[in-house]
Coordinates of C-alpha atoms and ligand atoms in Angstrom, one line a residue:
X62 CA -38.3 193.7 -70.6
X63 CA -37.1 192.1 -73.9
X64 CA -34.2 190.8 -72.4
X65 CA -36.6 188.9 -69.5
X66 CA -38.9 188.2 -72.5
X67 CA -35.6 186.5 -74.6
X68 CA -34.5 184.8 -71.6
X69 CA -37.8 183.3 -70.8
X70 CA -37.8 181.7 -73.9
X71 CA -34.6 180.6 -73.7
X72 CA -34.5 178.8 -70.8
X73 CA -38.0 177.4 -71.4
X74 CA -36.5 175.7 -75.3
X75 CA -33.8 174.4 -73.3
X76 CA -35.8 172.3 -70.7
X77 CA -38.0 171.5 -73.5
X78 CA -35.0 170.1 -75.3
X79 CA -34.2 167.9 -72.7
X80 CA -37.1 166.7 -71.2
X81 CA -37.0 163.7 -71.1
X82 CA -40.4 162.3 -70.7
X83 CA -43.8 163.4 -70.9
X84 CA -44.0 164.8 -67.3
X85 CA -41.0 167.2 -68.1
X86 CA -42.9 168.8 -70.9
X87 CA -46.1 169.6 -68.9
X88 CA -43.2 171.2 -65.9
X89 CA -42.1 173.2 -68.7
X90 CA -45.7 174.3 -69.9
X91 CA -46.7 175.1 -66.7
X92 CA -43.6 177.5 -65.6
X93 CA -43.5 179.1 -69.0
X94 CA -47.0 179.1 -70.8
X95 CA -49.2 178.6 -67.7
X96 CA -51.5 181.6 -65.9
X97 CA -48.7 182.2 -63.6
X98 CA -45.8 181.1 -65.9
X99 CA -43.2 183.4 -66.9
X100 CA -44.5 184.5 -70.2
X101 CA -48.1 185.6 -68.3
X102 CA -46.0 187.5 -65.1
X103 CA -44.3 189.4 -67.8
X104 CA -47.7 190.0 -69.8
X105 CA -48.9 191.6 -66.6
X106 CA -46.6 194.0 -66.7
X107 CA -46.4 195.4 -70.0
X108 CA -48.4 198.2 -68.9
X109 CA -45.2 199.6 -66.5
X110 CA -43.3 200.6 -69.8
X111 CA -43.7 204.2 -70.9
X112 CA -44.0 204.2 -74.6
X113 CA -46.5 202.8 -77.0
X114 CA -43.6 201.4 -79.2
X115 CA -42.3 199.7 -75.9
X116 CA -45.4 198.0 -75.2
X117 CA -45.8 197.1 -78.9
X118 CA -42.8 195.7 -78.9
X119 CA -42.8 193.8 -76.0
X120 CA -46.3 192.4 -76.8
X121 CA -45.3 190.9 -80.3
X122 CA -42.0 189.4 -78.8
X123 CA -44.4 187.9 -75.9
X124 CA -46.6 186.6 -78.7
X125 CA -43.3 185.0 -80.5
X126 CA -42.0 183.5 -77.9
X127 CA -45.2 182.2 -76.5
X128 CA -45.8 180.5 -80.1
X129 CA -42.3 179.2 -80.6
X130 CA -42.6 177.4 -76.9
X131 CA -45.6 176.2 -77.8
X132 CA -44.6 174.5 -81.4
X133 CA -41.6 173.0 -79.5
X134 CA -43.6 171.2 -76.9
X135 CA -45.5 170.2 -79.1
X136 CA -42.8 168.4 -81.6
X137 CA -41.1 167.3 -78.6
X138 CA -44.0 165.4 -77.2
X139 CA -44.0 163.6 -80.5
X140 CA -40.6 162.9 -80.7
X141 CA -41.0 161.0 -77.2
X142 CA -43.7 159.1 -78.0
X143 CA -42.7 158.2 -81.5
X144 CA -39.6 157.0 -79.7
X145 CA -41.9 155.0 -76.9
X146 CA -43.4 153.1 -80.2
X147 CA -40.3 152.4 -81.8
X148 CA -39.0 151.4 -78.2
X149 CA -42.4 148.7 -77.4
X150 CA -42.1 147.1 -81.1
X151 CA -38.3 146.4 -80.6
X152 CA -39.5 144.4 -77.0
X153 CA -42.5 142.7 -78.7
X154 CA -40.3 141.8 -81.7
X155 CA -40.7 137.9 -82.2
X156 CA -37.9 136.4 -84.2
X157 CA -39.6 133.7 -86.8
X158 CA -36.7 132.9 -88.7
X159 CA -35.8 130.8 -85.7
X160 CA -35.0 127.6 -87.4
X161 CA -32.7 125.1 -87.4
X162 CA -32.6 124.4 -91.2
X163 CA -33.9 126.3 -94.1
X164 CA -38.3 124.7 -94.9
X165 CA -37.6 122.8 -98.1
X166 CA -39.9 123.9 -101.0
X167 CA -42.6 121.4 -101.8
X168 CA -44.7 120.0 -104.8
X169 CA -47.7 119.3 -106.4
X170 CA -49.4 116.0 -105.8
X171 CA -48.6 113.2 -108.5
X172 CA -51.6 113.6 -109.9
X173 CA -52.3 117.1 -110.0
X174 CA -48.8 117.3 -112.0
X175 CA -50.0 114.5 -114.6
X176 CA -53.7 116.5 -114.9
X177 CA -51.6 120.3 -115.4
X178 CA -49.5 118.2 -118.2
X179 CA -52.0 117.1 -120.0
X180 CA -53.9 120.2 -120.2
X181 CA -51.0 121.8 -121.6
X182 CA -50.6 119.2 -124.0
X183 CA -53.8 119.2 -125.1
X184 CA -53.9 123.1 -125.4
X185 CA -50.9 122.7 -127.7
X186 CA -52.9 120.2 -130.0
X187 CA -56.1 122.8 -130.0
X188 CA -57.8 121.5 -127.8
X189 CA -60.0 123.9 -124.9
X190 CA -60.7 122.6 -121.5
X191 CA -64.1 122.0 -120.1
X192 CA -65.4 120.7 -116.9
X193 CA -68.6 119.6 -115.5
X194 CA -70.4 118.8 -111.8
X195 CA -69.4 116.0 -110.0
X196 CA -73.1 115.2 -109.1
X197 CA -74.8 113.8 -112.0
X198 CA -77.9 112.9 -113.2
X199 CA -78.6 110.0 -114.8
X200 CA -79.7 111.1 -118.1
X201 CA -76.0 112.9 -118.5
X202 CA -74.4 109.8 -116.5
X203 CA -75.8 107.3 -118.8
X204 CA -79.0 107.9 -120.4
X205 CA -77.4 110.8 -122.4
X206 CA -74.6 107.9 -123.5
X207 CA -76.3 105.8 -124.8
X208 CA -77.2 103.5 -121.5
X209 CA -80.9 102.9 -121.2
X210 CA -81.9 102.1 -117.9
X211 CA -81.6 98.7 -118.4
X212 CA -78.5 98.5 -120.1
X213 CA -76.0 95.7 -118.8
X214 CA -73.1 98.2 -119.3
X215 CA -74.7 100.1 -116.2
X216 CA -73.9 97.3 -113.9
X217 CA -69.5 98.1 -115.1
X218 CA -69.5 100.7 -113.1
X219 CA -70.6 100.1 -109.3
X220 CA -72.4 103.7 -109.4
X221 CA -72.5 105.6 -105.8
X222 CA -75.8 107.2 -105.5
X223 CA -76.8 110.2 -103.7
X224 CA -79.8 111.5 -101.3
X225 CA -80.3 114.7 -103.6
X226 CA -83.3 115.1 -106.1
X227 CA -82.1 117.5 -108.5
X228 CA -84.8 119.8 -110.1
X229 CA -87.2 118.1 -112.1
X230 CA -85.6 114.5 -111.4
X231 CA -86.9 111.2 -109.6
X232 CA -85.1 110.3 -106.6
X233 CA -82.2 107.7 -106.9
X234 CA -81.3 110.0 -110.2
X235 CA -78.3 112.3 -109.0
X236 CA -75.1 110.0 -108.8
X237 CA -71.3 110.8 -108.3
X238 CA -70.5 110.5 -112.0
X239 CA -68.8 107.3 -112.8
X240 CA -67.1 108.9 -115.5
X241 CA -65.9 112.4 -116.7
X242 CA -68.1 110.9 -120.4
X243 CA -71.2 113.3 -119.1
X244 CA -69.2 116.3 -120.1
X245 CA -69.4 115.2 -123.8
X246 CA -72.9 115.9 -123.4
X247 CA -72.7 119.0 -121.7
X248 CA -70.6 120.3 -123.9
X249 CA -72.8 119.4 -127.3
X250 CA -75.5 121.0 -125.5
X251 CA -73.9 123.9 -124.7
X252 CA -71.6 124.7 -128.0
X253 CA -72.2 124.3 -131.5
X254 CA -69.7 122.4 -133.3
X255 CA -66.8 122.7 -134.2
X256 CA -66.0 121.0 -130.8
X257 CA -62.1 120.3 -129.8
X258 CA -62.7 119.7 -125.7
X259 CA -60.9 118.0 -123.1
X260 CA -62.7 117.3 -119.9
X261 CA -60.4 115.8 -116.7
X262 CA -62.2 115.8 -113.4
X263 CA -62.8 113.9 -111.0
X264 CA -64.7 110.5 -110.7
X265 CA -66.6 107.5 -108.3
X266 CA -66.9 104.0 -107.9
X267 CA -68.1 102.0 -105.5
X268 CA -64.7 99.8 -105.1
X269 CA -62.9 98.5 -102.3
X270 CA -59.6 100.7 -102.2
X271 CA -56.6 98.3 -103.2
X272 CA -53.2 98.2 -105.0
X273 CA -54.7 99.8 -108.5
X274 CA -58.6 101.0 -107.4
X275 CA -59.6 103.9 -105.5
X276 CA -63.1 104.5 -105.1
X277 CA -62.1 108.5 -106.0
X278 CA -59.7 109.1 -109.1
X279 CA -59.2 111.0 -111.8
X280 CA -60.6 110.8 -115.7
X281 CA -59.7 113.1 -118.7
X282 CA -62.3 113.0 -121.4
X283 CA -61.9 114.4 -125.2
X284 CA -64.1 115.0 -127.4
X285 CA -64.3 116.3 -131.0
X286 CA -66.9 117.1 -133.5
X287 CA -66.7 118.6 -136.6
X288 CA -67.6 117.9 -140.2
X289 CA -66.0 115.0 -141.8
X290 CA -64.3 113.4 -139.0
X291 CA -62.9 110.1 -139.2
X292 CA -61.2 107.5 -137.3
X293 CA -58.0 108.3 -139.1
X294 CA -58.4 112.0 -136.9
X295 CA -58.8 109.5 -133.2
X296 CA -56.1 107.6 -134.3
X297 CA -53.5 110.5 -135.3
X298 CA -55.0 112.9 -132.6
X299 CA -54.1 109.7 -130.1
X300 CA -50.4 109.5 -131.6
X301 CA -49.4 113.3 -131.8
X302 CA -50.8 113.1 -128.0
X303 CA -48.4 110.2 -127.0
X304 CA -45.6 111.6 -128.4
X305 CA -45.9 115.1 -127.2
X306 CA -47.1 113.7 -123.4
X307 CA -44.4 110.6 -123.1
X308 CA -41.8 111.4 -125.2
X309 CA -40.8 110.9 -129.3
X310 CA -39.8 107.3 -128.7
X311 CA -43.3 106.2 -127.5
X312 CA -46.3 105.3 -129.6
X313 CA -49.5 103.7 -129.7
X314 CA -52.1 101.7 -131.1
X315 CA -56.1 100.9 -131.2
X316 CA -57.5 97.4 -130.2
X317 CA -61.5 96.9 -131.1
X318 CA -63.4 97.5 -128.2
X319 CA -66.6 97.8 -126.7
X320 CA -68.4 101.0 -125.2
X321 CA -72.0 102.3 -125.6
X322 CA -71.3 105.7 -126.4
X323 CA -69.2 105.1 -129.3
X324 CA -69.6 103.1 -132.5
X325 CA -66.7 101.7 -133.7
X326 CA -65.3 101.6 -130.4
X327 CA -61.4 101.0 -129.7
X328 CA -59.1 100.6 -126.7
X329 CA -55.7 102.5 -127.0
X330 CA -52.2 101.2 -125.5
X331 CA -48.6 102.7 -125.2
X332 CA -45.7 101.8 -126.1
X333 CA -43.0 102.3 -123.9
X334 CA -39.1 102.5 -125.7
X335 CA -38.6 99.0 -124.0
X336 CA -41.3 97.5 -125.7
X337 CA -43.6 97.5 -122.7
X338 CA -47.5 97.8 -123.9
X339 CA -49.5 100.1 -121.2
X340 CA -53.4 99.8 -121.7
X341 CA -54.5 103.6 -121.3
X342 CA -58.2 103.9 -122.2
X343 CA -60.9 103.9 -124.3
X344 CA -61.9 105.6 -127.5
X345 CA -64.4 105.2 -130.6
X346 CA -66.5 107.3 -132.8
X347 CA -69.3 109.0 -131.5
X348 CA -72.5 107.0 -131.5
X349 CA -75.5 109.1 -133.3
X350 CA -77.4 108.4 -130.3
X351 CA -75.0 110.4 -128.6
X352 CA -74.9 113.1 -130.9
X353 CA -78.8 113.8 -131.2
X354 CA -78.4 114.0 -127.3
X355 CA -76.4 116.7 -127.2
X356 CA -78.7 118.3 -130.0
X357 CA -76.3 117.4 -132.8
X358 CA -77.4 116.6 -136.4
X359 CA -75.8 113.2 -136.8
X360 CA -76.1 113.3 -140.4
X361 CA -74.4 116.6 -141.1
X362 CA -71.3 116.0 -138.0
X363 CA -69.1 113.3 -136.6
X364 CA -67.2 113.3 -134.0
X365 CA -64.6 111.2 -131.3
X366 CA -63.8 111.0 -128.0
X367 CA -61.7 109.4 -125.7
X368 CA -61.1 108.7 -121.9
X369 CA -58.7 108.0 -120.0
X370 CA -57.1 107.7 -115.9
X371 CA -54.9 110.0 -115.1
X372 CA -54.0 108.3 -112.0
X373 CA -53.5 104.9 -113.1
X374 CA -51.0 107.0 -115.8
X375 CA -48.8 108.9 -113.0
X376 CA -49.0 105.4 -110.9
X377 CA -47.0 103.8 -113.8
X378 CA -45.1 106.5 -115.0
X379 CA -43.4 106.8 -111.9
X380 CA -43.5 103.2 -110.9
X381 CA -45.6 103.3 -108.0
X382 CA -46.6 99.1 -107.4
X383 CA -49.5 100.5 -104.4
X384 CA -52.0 103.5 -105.9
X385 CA -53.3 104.1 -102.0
X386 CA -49.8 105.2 -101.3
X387 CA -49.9 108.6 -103.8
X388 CA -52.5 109.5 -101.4
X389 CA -51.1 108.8 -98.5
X390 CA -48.9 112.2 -97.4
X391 CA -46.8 110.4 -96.0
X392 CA -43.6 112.5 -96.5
X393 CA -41.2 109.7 -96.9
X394 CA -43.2 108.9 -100.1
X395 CA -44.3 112.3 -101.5
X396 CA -40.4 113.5 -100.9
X397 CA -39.3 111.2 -103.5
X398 CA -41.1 112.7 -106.6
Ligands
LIG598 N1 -66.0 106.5 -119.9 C1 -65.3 105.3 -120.1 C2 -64.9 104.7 -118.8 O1 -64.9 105.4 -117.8 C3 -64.0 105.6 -120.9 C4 -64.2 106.0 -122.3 C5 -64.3 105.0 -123.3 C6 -64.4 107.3 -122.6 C7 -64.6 105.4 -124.6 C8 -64.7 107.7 -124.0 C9 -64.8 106.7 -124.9 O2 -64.9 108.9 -124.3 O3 -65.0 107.0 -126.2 O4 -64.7 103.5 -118.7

């Protein structure tokens, strides 16, 4: 009886270990473990042996072999059909490396490498970056600056207007900011001085697109406040800036100006190593007006600020003669920089 038991088994591991699909398996399974398979016949007839201890023995060596057939179908079956898997990924493998040349690696856009630099410059001076909304009200755009509604200086700067009333305003009052000068305001009226901020964002015009305007471009705006501040402060800060942005052989200089928002008011140029003079921005003191906007004793602080194109910058510092073409894409262009 043991030896049929044993043999049973035997056979049964064997077929198991070559099956070679799932149909195999359940043949095995049925001729060994099934209600007429082997294993059952020769439960059946334990009760022809004699002794006790035969039966006994007999039963637990059925019982073994019927658990160790069982655990090998079993780990068979999942064998197969982790090789099935492995065996359907392999076909439905798609090659994507399939290229005739290796994709070159590409860069930021002109201007978003001249806006990055100058952030880190100005972080190296002390300065902390700030930003405000691109749709403005009018008080922040202008009134807030010093511009009255009927101020002439209004008319400089083609202003786009938009459909949306913002809470608590007047329709015609929300415009694309002409100028990144609104988040001097925002600023003052959100931190108490001592202010270092630099502001670049982006900016409107109504202008007809040609070889230096876009009616979209790019500002940064600085602006300082703290006790005691002079012009001597605008005029270094200015100078450690166009050293540490162009390079150790450039410099600068002020011109009187004119702006609303600031009282004196300046212009400020570059000068290139070859002598070249490139008109950057504007710059002054900031008017008292200005400062009791922003809920800022004008008596007790004083402050500058300073604003400048950052597009009109990159254009020249790369020598690009059209502006439209750094906005463009067109690869021919964009793969020289
Ligand atoms: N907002 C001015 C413009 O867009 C530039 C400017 C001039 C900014 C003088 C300033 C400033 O902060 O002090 O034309």
């Amino acid at each position: 009886m043991i030896d049929d038991i044993t043999a049973a088994r035997d056979d049964a591991l064997a077929a198991v270990a070559n099956a070679e699909n799932p149909d195999a398996i359940s043949a095995v399974e049925t001729t060994t473990l099934g209600k007429r398979g082997r294993l059952a016949t020769l439960k059946t007839q334990l009760g022809t042996l004699d002794t006790i201890d035969a039966k006994r023995e007999a039963g637990r060596a059925l019982n073994d072999a019927v658990t160790e057939v069982t655990a090998a179908v079993e780990r068979r079956r999942d064998a197969l059909r982790a090789a099935d898997d492995a065996a359907r990924i392999e076909s439905e493998r798609i090659d994507l490396t399939e290229t005739t040349s290796r994709p070159t690696r590409g860069h930021r856009h002109l201007v978003t490498q001249a806006w990055e630099r100058l952030e880190d410059v100005f972080v190296g001076l002390g300065f902390q970056v700030a930003e405000g909304p691109e749709v403005e009200s009018d008080w922040f755009n202008f009134e807030a600056l010093n511009m009255g509604e009927h101020h002439p200086a209004r008319n400089e700067f083609d202003t786009l207007f938009t459909d949306h009333v913002p809470p608590g305003g007047r329709p015609g009052s929300a415009v694309l900011r002409t100028h990144t000068s609104p988040v001097q305001i925002r600023t003052m009226l959100d931190d108490e001085p001592p202010i270092y901020i630099v502001a670049p964002g982006r900016v409107f015009r109504r202008d007809t697109p040609d070889a230096t305007h876009l009616p979209v471009f790019h500002q940064i705006e600085g602006l300082v406040v703290d006790e005691g501040i002079s012009m001597a402060h605008l005029a270094g800060t200015i100078e450690a800036f166009t050293k540490a942005f162009f390079g150790s052989d450039f410099t600068s200089r002020l011109r009187p100006s004119y702006f609303p928002f600031t009282e004196p008011s300046a212009e400020f140029d570059i000068r290139t190593p070859r002598g070249d003079w490139l008109e950057l921005g504007g710059c002054g003191m900031v008017h008292p007006n200005v400062l009791r906007h922003g809920g800022i004793d004008p008596e007790r602080w004083s402050g500058f600020a300073f604003g400048f194109g950052i597009d009109r910058m990159s254009k020249e510092r790369h020598g690009v003669v059209d502006i439209r073409e750094m906005f463009t894409d067109d690869i021919r262009f964009v793969e020289q920089f």
